[in-house]
Coordinates of C-alpha atoms in Angstrom, one line a residue:
X111 CA 58.4 1.0 1.4
X112 CA 57.0 -2.4 0.3
X113 CA 53.7 -3.7 2.1
X114 CA 53.0 -6.9 3.0
X115 CA 50.3 -8.6 0.7
X116 CA 46.8 -8.2 2.6
X117 CA 47.9 -4.9 4.5
X118 CA 46.5 -1.5 3.9
X119 CA 48.0 1.9 4.1
X120 CA 46.2 4.1 6.5
X121 CA 46.3 6.8 3.7
X122 CA 44.4 4.4 1.3
X123 CA 41.9 3.4 3.8
X124 CA 41.2 7.4 4.2
X125 CA 41.0 7.7 0.8
X126 CA 38.5 4.8 0.5
X127 CA 36.2 6.0 3.2
X128 CA 36.5 9.6 1.9
X129 CA 35.1 8.5 -1.3
X130 CA 32.5 6.9 0.0
X131 CA 31.2 9.8 2.1
X132 CA 31.4 11.8 -1.4
X133 CA 29.0 9.2 -2.8
X134 CA 26.6 9.6 -0.5
X135 CA 27.2 6.0 1.3
X136 CA 25.8 5.5 4.8
X137 CA 29.2 4.8 6.1
X138 CA 29.3 1.3 5.0
X139 CA 25.6 0.8 6.8
X140 CA 22.1 0.8 5.4
X141 CA 19.1 1.0 7.1
X142 CA 17.6 -1.7 9.8
X143 CA 15.3 -3.3 7.4
X144 CA 13.9 -5.5 10.0
X145 CA 12.9 -2.6 12.5
X146 CA 11.1 -0.9 9.3
X147 CA 9.3 -3.8 8.8
X148 CA 7.9 -4.6 12.1
X149 CA 7.0 -1.0 12.2
X150 CA 5.4 -0.9 9.0
X151 CA 3.2 -3.6 9.8
X152 CA 2.7 -2.3 13.5
X153 CA 0.8 0.9 11.8
X154 CA -1.8 -0.9 10.5
X155 CA -3.2 -1.8 14.3
X156 CA -3.1 2.6 14.7
X157 CA -5.7 2.5 12.0
X158 CA -8.0 -0.2 13.2
X159 CA -11.8 0.5 13.4
X160 CA -14.0 -1.5 16.0
X161 CA -13.3 -3.4 19.2
X162 CA -9.9 -3.6 19.5
X163 CA -8.3 -7.1 20.8
X164 CA -6.4 -7.8 23.6
X165 CA -3.0 -7.8 22.1
X166 CA -3.5 -4.4 20.8
X167 CA 0.2 -2.7 21.0
X168 CA -0.6 0.8 19.7
X169 CA -2.4 1.5 23.0
X170 CA -3.3 5.2 22.8
X171 CA -6.0 3.8 20.6
X172 CA -9.4 2.5 21.8
X173 CA -12.4 1.2 20.5
X174 CA -14.5 3.0 17.7
X175 CA -17.1 2.6 15.1
X176 CA -19.0 0.0 17.4
X177 CA -22.1 0.8 15.6
X178 CA -20.9 1.1 12.3
X179 CA -23.7 -0.6 9.7
X180 CA -26.6 0.1 12.1
X181 CA -28.3 2.7 9.7
X182 CA -28.6 0.2 7.1
X183 CA -29.6 -2.5 9.7
X184 CA -26.5 -4.6 9.3
X185 CA -23.0 -5.0 11.1
X186 CA -20.2 -3.4 9.4
X187 CA -17.6 -3.1 12.4
X188 CA -14.1 -3.6 11.9
X189 CA -11.6 -2.6 9.0
X190 CA -9.6 0.2 9.0
X191 CA -9.6 3.7 8.4
X192 CA -7.9 4.8 5.5
X193 CA -5.6 7.7 6.1
X194 CA -5.7 10.6 8.8
X195 CA -9.7 10.8 8.8
X196 CA -12.1 8.4 10.0
X197 CA -13.9 7.2 7.2
X198 CA -14.1 3.5 5.9
X199 CA -13.7 3.8 2.0
X200 CA -13.4 0.0 0.8
X201 CA -11.7 0.7 -2.6
X202 CA -8.4 1.8 -1.2
X203 CA -8.8 -0.6 1.8
X204 CA -9.2 -3.6 -0.7
X205 CA -6.3 -2.6 -2.6
X206 CA -4.0 -2.2 1.0
X207 CA -5.2 -5.9 1.6
X208 CA -4.3 -7.2 -1.8
X209 CA -0.9 -5.7 -1.7
X210 CA -0.2 -7.2 1.9
X211 CA -1.3 -10.4 0.6
X212 CA 1.0 -9.9 -2.5
X213 CA 3.8 -9.1 -0.1
X214 CA 3.5 -12.0 2.1
X215 CA 3.0 -14.7 -0.9
X216 CA 6.1 -13.3 -2.5
X217 CA 8.4 -12.5 0.7
X218 CA 6.6 -14.5 3.6
X219 CA 9.6 -16.8 4.1
X220 CA 11.9 -13.6 4.7
X221 CA 9.5 -11.9 7.1
X222 CA 10.7 -14.1 10.2
X223 CA 8.7 -13.3 13.2
X224 CA 6.5 -10.4 11.5
X225 CA 4.9 -13.1 9.4
X226 CA 2.4 -13.8 12.0
X227 CA 2.0 -9.8 12.1
X228 CA 1.4 -9.5 8.4
X229 CA -1.6 -12.2 8.4
X230 CA -3.0 -10.3 11.6
X231 CA -3.2 -7.2 9.4
X232 CA -4.7 -8.8 6.6
X233 CA -7.2 -10.8 8.4
X234 CA -8.5 -7.3 10.1
X235 CA -9.4 -6.3 6.7
X236 CA -10.7 -9.4 5.1
X237 CA -12.9 -10.1 8.2
X238 CA -14.7 -6.9 7.6
X239 CA -14.7 -7.0 3.8
X240 CA -16.4 -10.9 4.2
X241 CA -19.0 -9.0 5.9
X242 CA -19.7 -6.3 3.1
X243 CA -19.5 -9.2 0.6
X244 CA -21.9 -11.6 2.5
X245 CA -24.4 -9.8 4.6
X246 CA -26.9 -8.8 2.0
X247 CA -27.8 -10.7 -1.1
X248 CA -26.8 -8.6 -4.5
X249 CA -25.2 -6.1 -2.4
X250 CA -21.7 -5.1 -1.6
X251 CA -21.4 -2.6 1.0
X252 CA -18.0 0.0 0.1
X253 CA -17.8 2.1 2.8
X254 CA -18.9 4.0 6.2
X255 CA -18.8 7.2 7.1
X256 CA -19.9 10.6 5.4
X257 CA -16.7 11.9 4.0
X258 CA -18.0 15.4 3.7
X259 CA -19.2 15.5 7.3
X260 CA -15.9 13.9 8.4
X261 CA -13.8 16.1 6.8
X262 CA -15.2 19.2 8.7
X263 CA -14.2 17.7 11.8
X264 CA -11.0 17.3 13.8
X265 CA -11.7 14.6 16.4
X266 CA -10.5 11.0 17.5
X267 CA -12.0 8.2 15.8
X268 CA -13.2 6.9 19.7
X269 CA -15.5 10.2 19.9
X270 CA -17.1 10.2 16.3
X271 CA -20.1 11.9 16.4
X272 CA -20.6 12.4 12.7
X273 CA -23.3 10.4 10.6
X274 CA -21.9 6.7 10.0
X275 CA -23.7 6.6 6.4
X276 CA -23.5 3.4 4.7
X277 CA -22.7 3.1 1.0
X278 CA -23.2 0.2 -1.1
X279 CA -23.2 -0.9 -4.9
X280 CA -25.6 -3.3 -6.4
X281 CA -26.8 -4.7 -9.8
X282 CA -28.9 -1.3 -10.3
X283 CA -26.1 0.8 -9.1
X284 CA -22.7 -0.8 -10.1
X285 CA -19.2 -1.0 -9.1
X286 CA -17.1 -3.1 -10.9
X287 CA -13.7 -1.0 -9.7
X288 CA -14.5 -1.8 -5.9
X289 CA -15.9 -5.3 -6.6
X290 CA -13.1 -6.2 -8.8
X291 CA -10.9 -4.8 -6.0
X292 CA -12.7 -6.4 -3.4
X293 CA -12.6 -9.7 -5.0
X294 CA -8.6 -9.4 -5.7
X295 CA -8.1 -8.7 -1.9
X296 CA -10.3 -11.7 -1.1
X297 CA -8.4 -14.0 -3.6
X298 CA -5.0 -12.9 -2.8
X299 CA -5.5 -13.5 1.0
X300 CA -7.1 -17.1 0.6
X301 CA -3.7 -18.1 -0.9
X302 CA -2.1 -16.3 2.5
X303 CA -4.3 -18.4 4.8
X304 CA -4.1 -21.6 2.6
X305 CA -2.3 -23.9 4.8
X306 CA -2.4 -22.2 8.0
X307 CA -6.3 -21.9 8.2
X308 CA -7.8 -24.2 5.5
X309 CA -11.3 -23.2 6.4
X310 CA -10.9 -19.5 6.6
X311 CA -9.2 -19.9 3.1
X312 CA -11.9 -21.7 1.5
X313 CA -14.5 -18.9 2.6
X314 CA -12.2 -15.9 1.2
X315 CA -11.7 -17.7 -1.9
X316 CA -15.7 -18.7 -2.2
X317 CA -16.5 -15.0 -1.3
X318 CA -14.0 -13.8 -3.9
X319 CA -15.6 -15.8 -7.0
X320 CA -19.2 -14.4 -6.0
X321 CA -17.7 -10.8 -5.8
X322 CA -16.0 -11.3 -9.2
X323 CA -19.0 -12.7 -10.8
X324 CA -21.1 -9.7 -9.7
X325 CA -18.1 -7.4 -10.9
X326 CA -17.7 -8.8 -14.4
X327 CA -21.9 -9.3 -14.6
X328 CA -22.9 -5.5 -13.8
X329 CA -20.5 -3.2 -15.3
X330 CA -20.0 0.5 -14.4
X331 CA -17.8 2.5 -12.0
X332 CA -18.9 3.1 -8.5
X333 CA -18.0 6.4 -8.5
X334 CA -20.8 6.9 -11.2
X335 CA -23.2 5.2 -8.9
X336 CA -22.1 6.9 -5.5
X337 CA -21.0 10.3 -6.6
X338 CA -19.9 12.8 -3.8
X339 CA -19.9 9.8 -1.5
X340 CA -16.6 8.8 -2.9
X341 CA -15.5 11.7 -5.3
X342 CA -13.2 13.3 -5.1
X343 CA -11.8 11.3 -2.1
X344 CA -11.3 8.2 -4.1
X345 CA -13.3 8.5 -7.5
X346 CA -12.4 5.8 -9.9
X347 CA -10.5 8.0 -12.0
X348 CA -8.9 5.2 -14.4
X349 CA -12.3 3.4 -15.0
X350 CA -13.0 -0.4 -14.2
X351 CA -11.4 -2.3 -16.6
X352 CA -8.3 -2.3 -14.9
X353 CA -10.0 -3.7 -11.5
X354 CA -11.7 -6.6 -13.8
X355 CA -8.0 -7.2 -15.2
X356 CA -6.4 -7.2 -11.9
X357 CA -9.3 -9.1 -10.2
X358 CA -9.2 -11.7 -12.9
X359 CA -5.6 -12.3 -12.5
X360 CA -5.7 -13.0 -9.0
X361 CA -9.0 -15.3 -9.3
X362 CA -6.8 -17.3 -12.2
X363 CA -3.9 -17.3 -9.6
X364 CA -5.6 -18.4 -6.7
X365 CA -8.1 -21.3 -8.7
X366 CA -5.9 -22.2 -11.8
X367 CA -9.6 -21.8 -13.8
X368 CA -8.9 -20.8 -17.1
X369 CA -12.0 -19.0 -17.6
X370 CA -10.6 -16.2 -15.7
X371 CA -7.7 -16.1 -18.3
X372 CA -10.0 -16.3 -21.2
X373 CA -11.9 -13.2 -19.6
X374 CA -9.0 -11.0 -19.0
X375 CA -7.3 -11.5 -22.6
X376 CA -11.2 -10.5 -23.7
X377 CA -10.9 -7.1 -22.0
X378 CA -8.9 -5.4 -24.0
X379 CA -7.2 -3.3 -21.1
X380 CA -4.2 -2.5 -23.2
X381 CA -3.6 1.4 -22.4
X382 CA 0.5 1.9 -21.4
X383 CA 0.9 3.0 -17.7
X384 CA 3.6 4.7 -15.9
X385 CA 1.9 4.5 -12.5
X386 CA 0.4 1.9 -10.1
X387 CA -1.7 3.0 -7.4
X388 CA -5.3 2.3 -5.5
X389 CA -7.2 3.4 -8.6
X390 CA -4.8 2.1 -11.6
X391 CA -4.0 -1.3 -11.4
X392 CA -3.0 -1.9 -14.8
X393 CA 1.0 -2.6 -14.2
X394 CA 0.4 -4.6 -11.1
X395 CA -2.0 -6.9 -13.2
X396 CA 0.6 -7.3 -15.6
X397 CA 3.6 -8.2 -13.4
X398 CA 1.4 -10.6 -11.4
X399 CA 0.3 -12.3 -14.6
X400 CA 4.3 -12.3 -16.0
X401 CA 4.8 -14.4 -13.4
X402 CA 3.5 -17.4 -15.2
X403 CA 5.4 -16.3 -18.4
X404 CA 8.7 -16.2 -16.6
X405 CA 8.5 -18.9 -14.1
X406 CA 5.9 -21.5 -15.7
X407 CA 6.8 -20.5 -19.4
X408 CA 3.3 -19.8 -20.1
X409 CA 3.0 -18.3 -23.6
X410 CA -0.3 -17.6 -23.1
X411 CA 0.4 -14.5 -21.2
X412 CA 3.5 -13.4 -23.2
X413 CA 1.7 -10.1 -24.0
X414 CA 1.5 -9.1 -20.6
X415 CA 5.3 -9.5 -20.0
X416 CA 5.9 -7.4 -22.9
X417 CA 3.6 -4.6 -21.2
X418 CA 5.4 -5.0 -17.8
X419 CA 8.4 -4.4 -19.2
X420 CA 7.2 -1.8 -21.1
X421 CA 6.3 -0.3 -17.5
X422 CA 9.5 -0.9 -16.4
X423 CA 11.3 1.2 -19.3
X424 CA 8.9 3.9 -18.5
X425 CA 10.0 3.9 -14.6
X426 CA 14.1 3.1 -15.0
X427 CA 15.8 6.6 -15.0
X428 CA 18.6 5.4 -17.7
X429 CA 15.9 4.3 -20.0
X430 CA 15.5 5.7 -23.5
X431 CA 11.3 5.6 -22.8
X432 CA 11.4 7.0 -19.4
X433 CA 8.7 9.2 -18.5
X434 CA 9.5 9.3 -14.6
X435 CA 10.7 12.4 -12.8
X436 CA 13.6 11.8 -9.9
X437 CA 14.0 14.5 -7.5
X438 CA 17.7 15.7 -7.1
X439 CA 18.1 13.3 -4.0
X440 CA 17.1 10.2 -6.1
X441 CA 13.4 10.1 -4.9
X442 CA 11.0 8.7 -7.9
X443 CA 8.4 11.7 -8.3
X444 CA 5.2 10.8 -9.9
X445 CA 2.4 13.5 -8.5
X446 CA 2.8 16.1 -5.9
X447 CA -0.5 15.0 -3.5
X448 CA 1.0 11.9 -1.5
X449 CA 3.9 10.8 -3.8
X450 CA 5.2 8.3 -1.8
X451 CA 2.1 6.0 -2.4
X452 CA 3.2 5.9 -5.9
X453 CA 6.9 5.4 -4.9
X454 CA 6.1 2.5 -2.4
X455 CA 3.5 0.8 -5.0
X456 CA 6.3 1.0 -7.9
X457 CA 9.1 -0.2 -5.7
X458 CA 7.1 -3.4 -5.0
X459 CA 6.5 -3.8 -8.7
X460 CA 10.4 -3.5 -9.1
X461 CA 10.8 -5.8 -6.4
X462 CA 8.9 -8.3 -7.4
X463 CA 9.4 -8.4 -11.3
X464 CA 13.4 -8.7 -10.3
X465 CA 12.4 -11.7 -8.3
X466 CA 11.0 -13.6 -10.9
X467 CA 13.7 -12.4 -13.5
X468 CA 15.9 -13.7 -11.1
X469 CA 14.0 -17.2 -10.8
X470 CA 14.0 -17.7 -14.8
X471 CA 17.6 -15.9 -15.5
X472 CA 16.1 -13.4 -17.8
X473 CA 17.0 -9.9 -18.8
X474 CA 15.3 -7.5 -21.1
X475 CA 16.2 -4.3 -22.9
X476 CA 14.9 -0.7 -22.8
X477 CA 16.1 0.4 -26.5
X478 CA 19.8 -0.1 -26.3
X479 CA 19.7 -0.3 -22.5
X480 CA 20.4 -4.0 -21.2
X481 CA 17.9 -4.5 -17.9
X482 CA 18.8 -7.1 -15.3
X483 CA 17.1 -8.2 -12.0
X484 CA 19.9 -6.2 -10.2
X485 CA 19.1 -2.8 -12.2
X486 CA 15.4 -3.2 -10.6
X487 CA 16.5 -4.3 -7.6
X488 CA 18.9 -1.7 -6.9
X489 CA 16.6 1.2 -7.8
X490 CA 13.9 -0.8 -5.6
X491 CA 16.5 -0.1 -2.7
X492 CA 17.6 3.0 -3.4
X493 CA 13.9 4.1 -3.1
X494 CA 13.2 2.2 0.3
X495 CA 16.4 3.6 1.7
X496 CA 15.5 7.4 0.6
X497 CA 12.0 6.9 2.5
X498 CA 14.1 5.3 5.5
X499 CA 16.5 8.4 6.0
X500 CA 19.3 8.4 2.8
X501 CA 18.0 11.6 1.6
X502 CA 19.2 15.2 1.6
X503 CA 17.2 16.4 4.7
X504 CA 18.5 13.0 6.6
X505 CA 14.7 12.9 7.3
X506 CA 12.7 9.2 7.7
X507 CA 9.5 9.6 6.2
X508 CA 8.4 6.4 8.3
X509 CA 7.0 7.7 11.7
X510 CA 9.1 6.5 14.9
X511 CA 12.1 5.4 12.7
X512 CA 15.6 6.6 13.0
X513 CA 16.2 9.7 14.9
X514 CA 14.5 12.3 12.6
X515 CA 10.9 11.6 11.6
X516 CA 7.9 13.7 10.9
X517 CA 6.2 14.8 14.2
X518 CA 3.3 16.8 12.7
X519 CA 1.6 14.0 10.9
X520 CA -2.0 14.8 9.7
X521 CA -4.0 12.2 11.3
X522 CA -6.7 13.0 14.0
X523 CA -6.0 10.1 16.4
X524 CA -2.3 10.7 16.7
X525 CA -2.5 14.6 17.2
X526 CA -5.2 14.7 19.8
X527 CA -4.6 13.2 23.2
X528 CA -5.6 9.5 23.8
X529 CA -8.9 8.8 25.9
X530 CA -6.4 7.3 28.5
X531 CA -4.8 10.7 29.1
X532 CA -7.8 13.1 28.1
X533 CA -11.3 10.8 29.0
X534 CA -13.5 13.8 28.1
X535 CA -14.9 14.0 24.9
X536 CA -13.3 16.0 22.0
X537 CA -16.5 17.3 19.6
X538 CA -16.2 17.9 16.2
X539 CA -15.0 21.5 16.1
X540 CA -13.1 21.3 19.6
X541 CA -9.7 19.5 17.8
X542 CA -9.3 22.3 15.2
X543 CA -7.7 25.1 17.3
X544 CA -6.0 23.2 20.1
X545 CA -4.7 20.1 18.2
X546 CA -4.7 21.0 14.3
X547 CA -3.3 24.1 13.9
X548 CA -0.8 24.0 16.9
X549 CA 2.7 23.8 16.1
X550 CA 3.4 21.2 18.9
X551 CA 4.4 17.7 18.0
X552 CA 1.7 15.3 18.0
X553 CA 0.9 13.6 21.5
X554 CA 1.0 10.0 19.8
X555 CA 3.3 8.6 17.9
X556 CA 1.8 6.3 14.9
X557 CA 4.7 4.0 14.9
X558 CA 5.5 2.9 11.1
X559 CA 3.1 5.3 9.1
X560 CA 4.8 6.3 5.9
X561 CA 3.5 10.0 5.0
X562 CA 2.8 11.4 1.8
X563 CA 6.6 12.7 1.5
X564 CA 8.8 15.5 0.5
X565 CA 8.3 17.8 -2.6
X566 CA 9.9 17.5 -5.9
X567 CA 12.9 19.7 -4.5
X568 CA 13.4 17.4 -1.7
X569 CA 11.9 19.4 0.9
X570 CA 9.3 18.6 3.7
X571 CA 7.8 21.3 5.8
X572 CA 6.4 18.7 8.7
X573 CA 3.2 20.6 8.6
X574 CA 0.0 19.0 10.0
X575 CA -2.2 21.4 7.7
X576 CA -0.2 20.4 4.7
X577 CA -2.0 16.7 4.3
X578 CA -0.5 16.2 0.6
X579 CA 2.9 15.6 2.4
X580 CA 2.1 15.1 6.0
X581 CA -0.7 12.3 5.5
X582 CA 0.0 8.6 6.1
X583 CA -2.2 5.9 4.4
X584 CA -2.7 2.7 4.7
X585 CA -1.9 1.7 0.9
X586 CA 1.3 3.5 1.1
X587 CA 2.6 1.2 4.0
X588 CA 1.0 -1.8 2.6
X589 CA 2.9 -1.8 -0.7
X590 CA 6.4 -1.2 1.0
X591 CA 5.6 -4.4 3.2
X592 CA 6.9 -6.8 0.6
X593 CA 10.2 -4.7 -0.4
X594 CA 10.9 -4.2 3.4
X595 CA 10.9 -8.1 4.0
X596 CA 12.8 -8.6 1.0
X597 CA 15.5 -6.4 2.2
X598 CA 15.6 -7.5 5.7
X599 CA 16.1 -10.9 4.6
X600 CA 18.7 -10.0 2.4
X601 CA 20.7 -7.6 4.7
X602 CA 21.7 -8.4 8.4
X603 CA 21.0 -5.4 10.8

């Protein structure tokens, strides 16, 4: 029987939907990116150190670290705890700040009401980083809290009774890596606040210039200067050239001062890279510099564009030069410990390079494979969707997002009852038996936290003692804010 034009057979519709199911499509839907964006930023409130503001939404947290800096007779209150512990490590904190700022610069117009929350998350870090950079001449404070002592305890940040040792770098004990990253964070943030708070923006940029000069003038790795205070926790495994490149790239973007271009061109930081993280910034710097090549047609940075595309070819699964593994469920898999930190950071670069390619109508080749902006964007979306629940376990790796998410994350504050429900102090050793080793779900929901993620077989035990898979971190979240903002602005909920 002939059908009218535009009509559909019930059988054909059934076959269409059945095919979608076989292909793993989420019934013509997609995750709620706007909700995920809001939660990814709310997470940072759960990591706050210092005196909490009146508008604090993560109400199971309260004031902590109010005497930070006192051992050095300075005020170093504020900033963020990096992950599930109670130490302030400035190296990953500054990277998290740079990535939040970059995401806001690229995708702020798509953030809607979350733009204000993103600025607040950045400012909580930069207020602290300014203190670290300006309090004492020729000194950059780079951390608070003895990590060895802290890791022997399982206690809320509100109850901390471990020594809050203060760590710094100086001309005699340099730290070009942590200084370069701090300069990058301050420079990137200065652009975020340029129109909405010009005075603060000028302070950020002036401080960034001084810290970058310090990084360039006094060369050395901070892990050589500080030893066990930062190793093996946040050792500078990749050296400091990548941070000098990264910092100079951000100062050049913020100031347009060609002396930074001359410096970064003289560095010789030409190693190939197939990773991007708090430790290794080469790929990020190259993508950032490519913006001028692609959008500004600046031939002076053409070599960085080529290196950025070489990086993309090492990531794409169908590229002949790919050096990146993927799980059966489609997740990029770089390293067994906290793999999602690499996934979110690389996903940011995929999204952002795709944005530059779209603006310049650019494509490139990986061998015989043609790569368009859509190629990169589709892979980025696949990674975000996997994190948000489109995976073999149907598990969202963002706490509080979706129906099925990690309940036993490796996080002291989340795993111990709040001060409001349990006012009595819980000492260093007291938290282990009752709260660390128990199989009970955490009493507090660290909304928005993205954990280390599944293993290479797409498995996830949801075990608090398995920190490499169950621990969240600021740098995991900071990198996904940009891609979530892009997707939230591209798909209606």
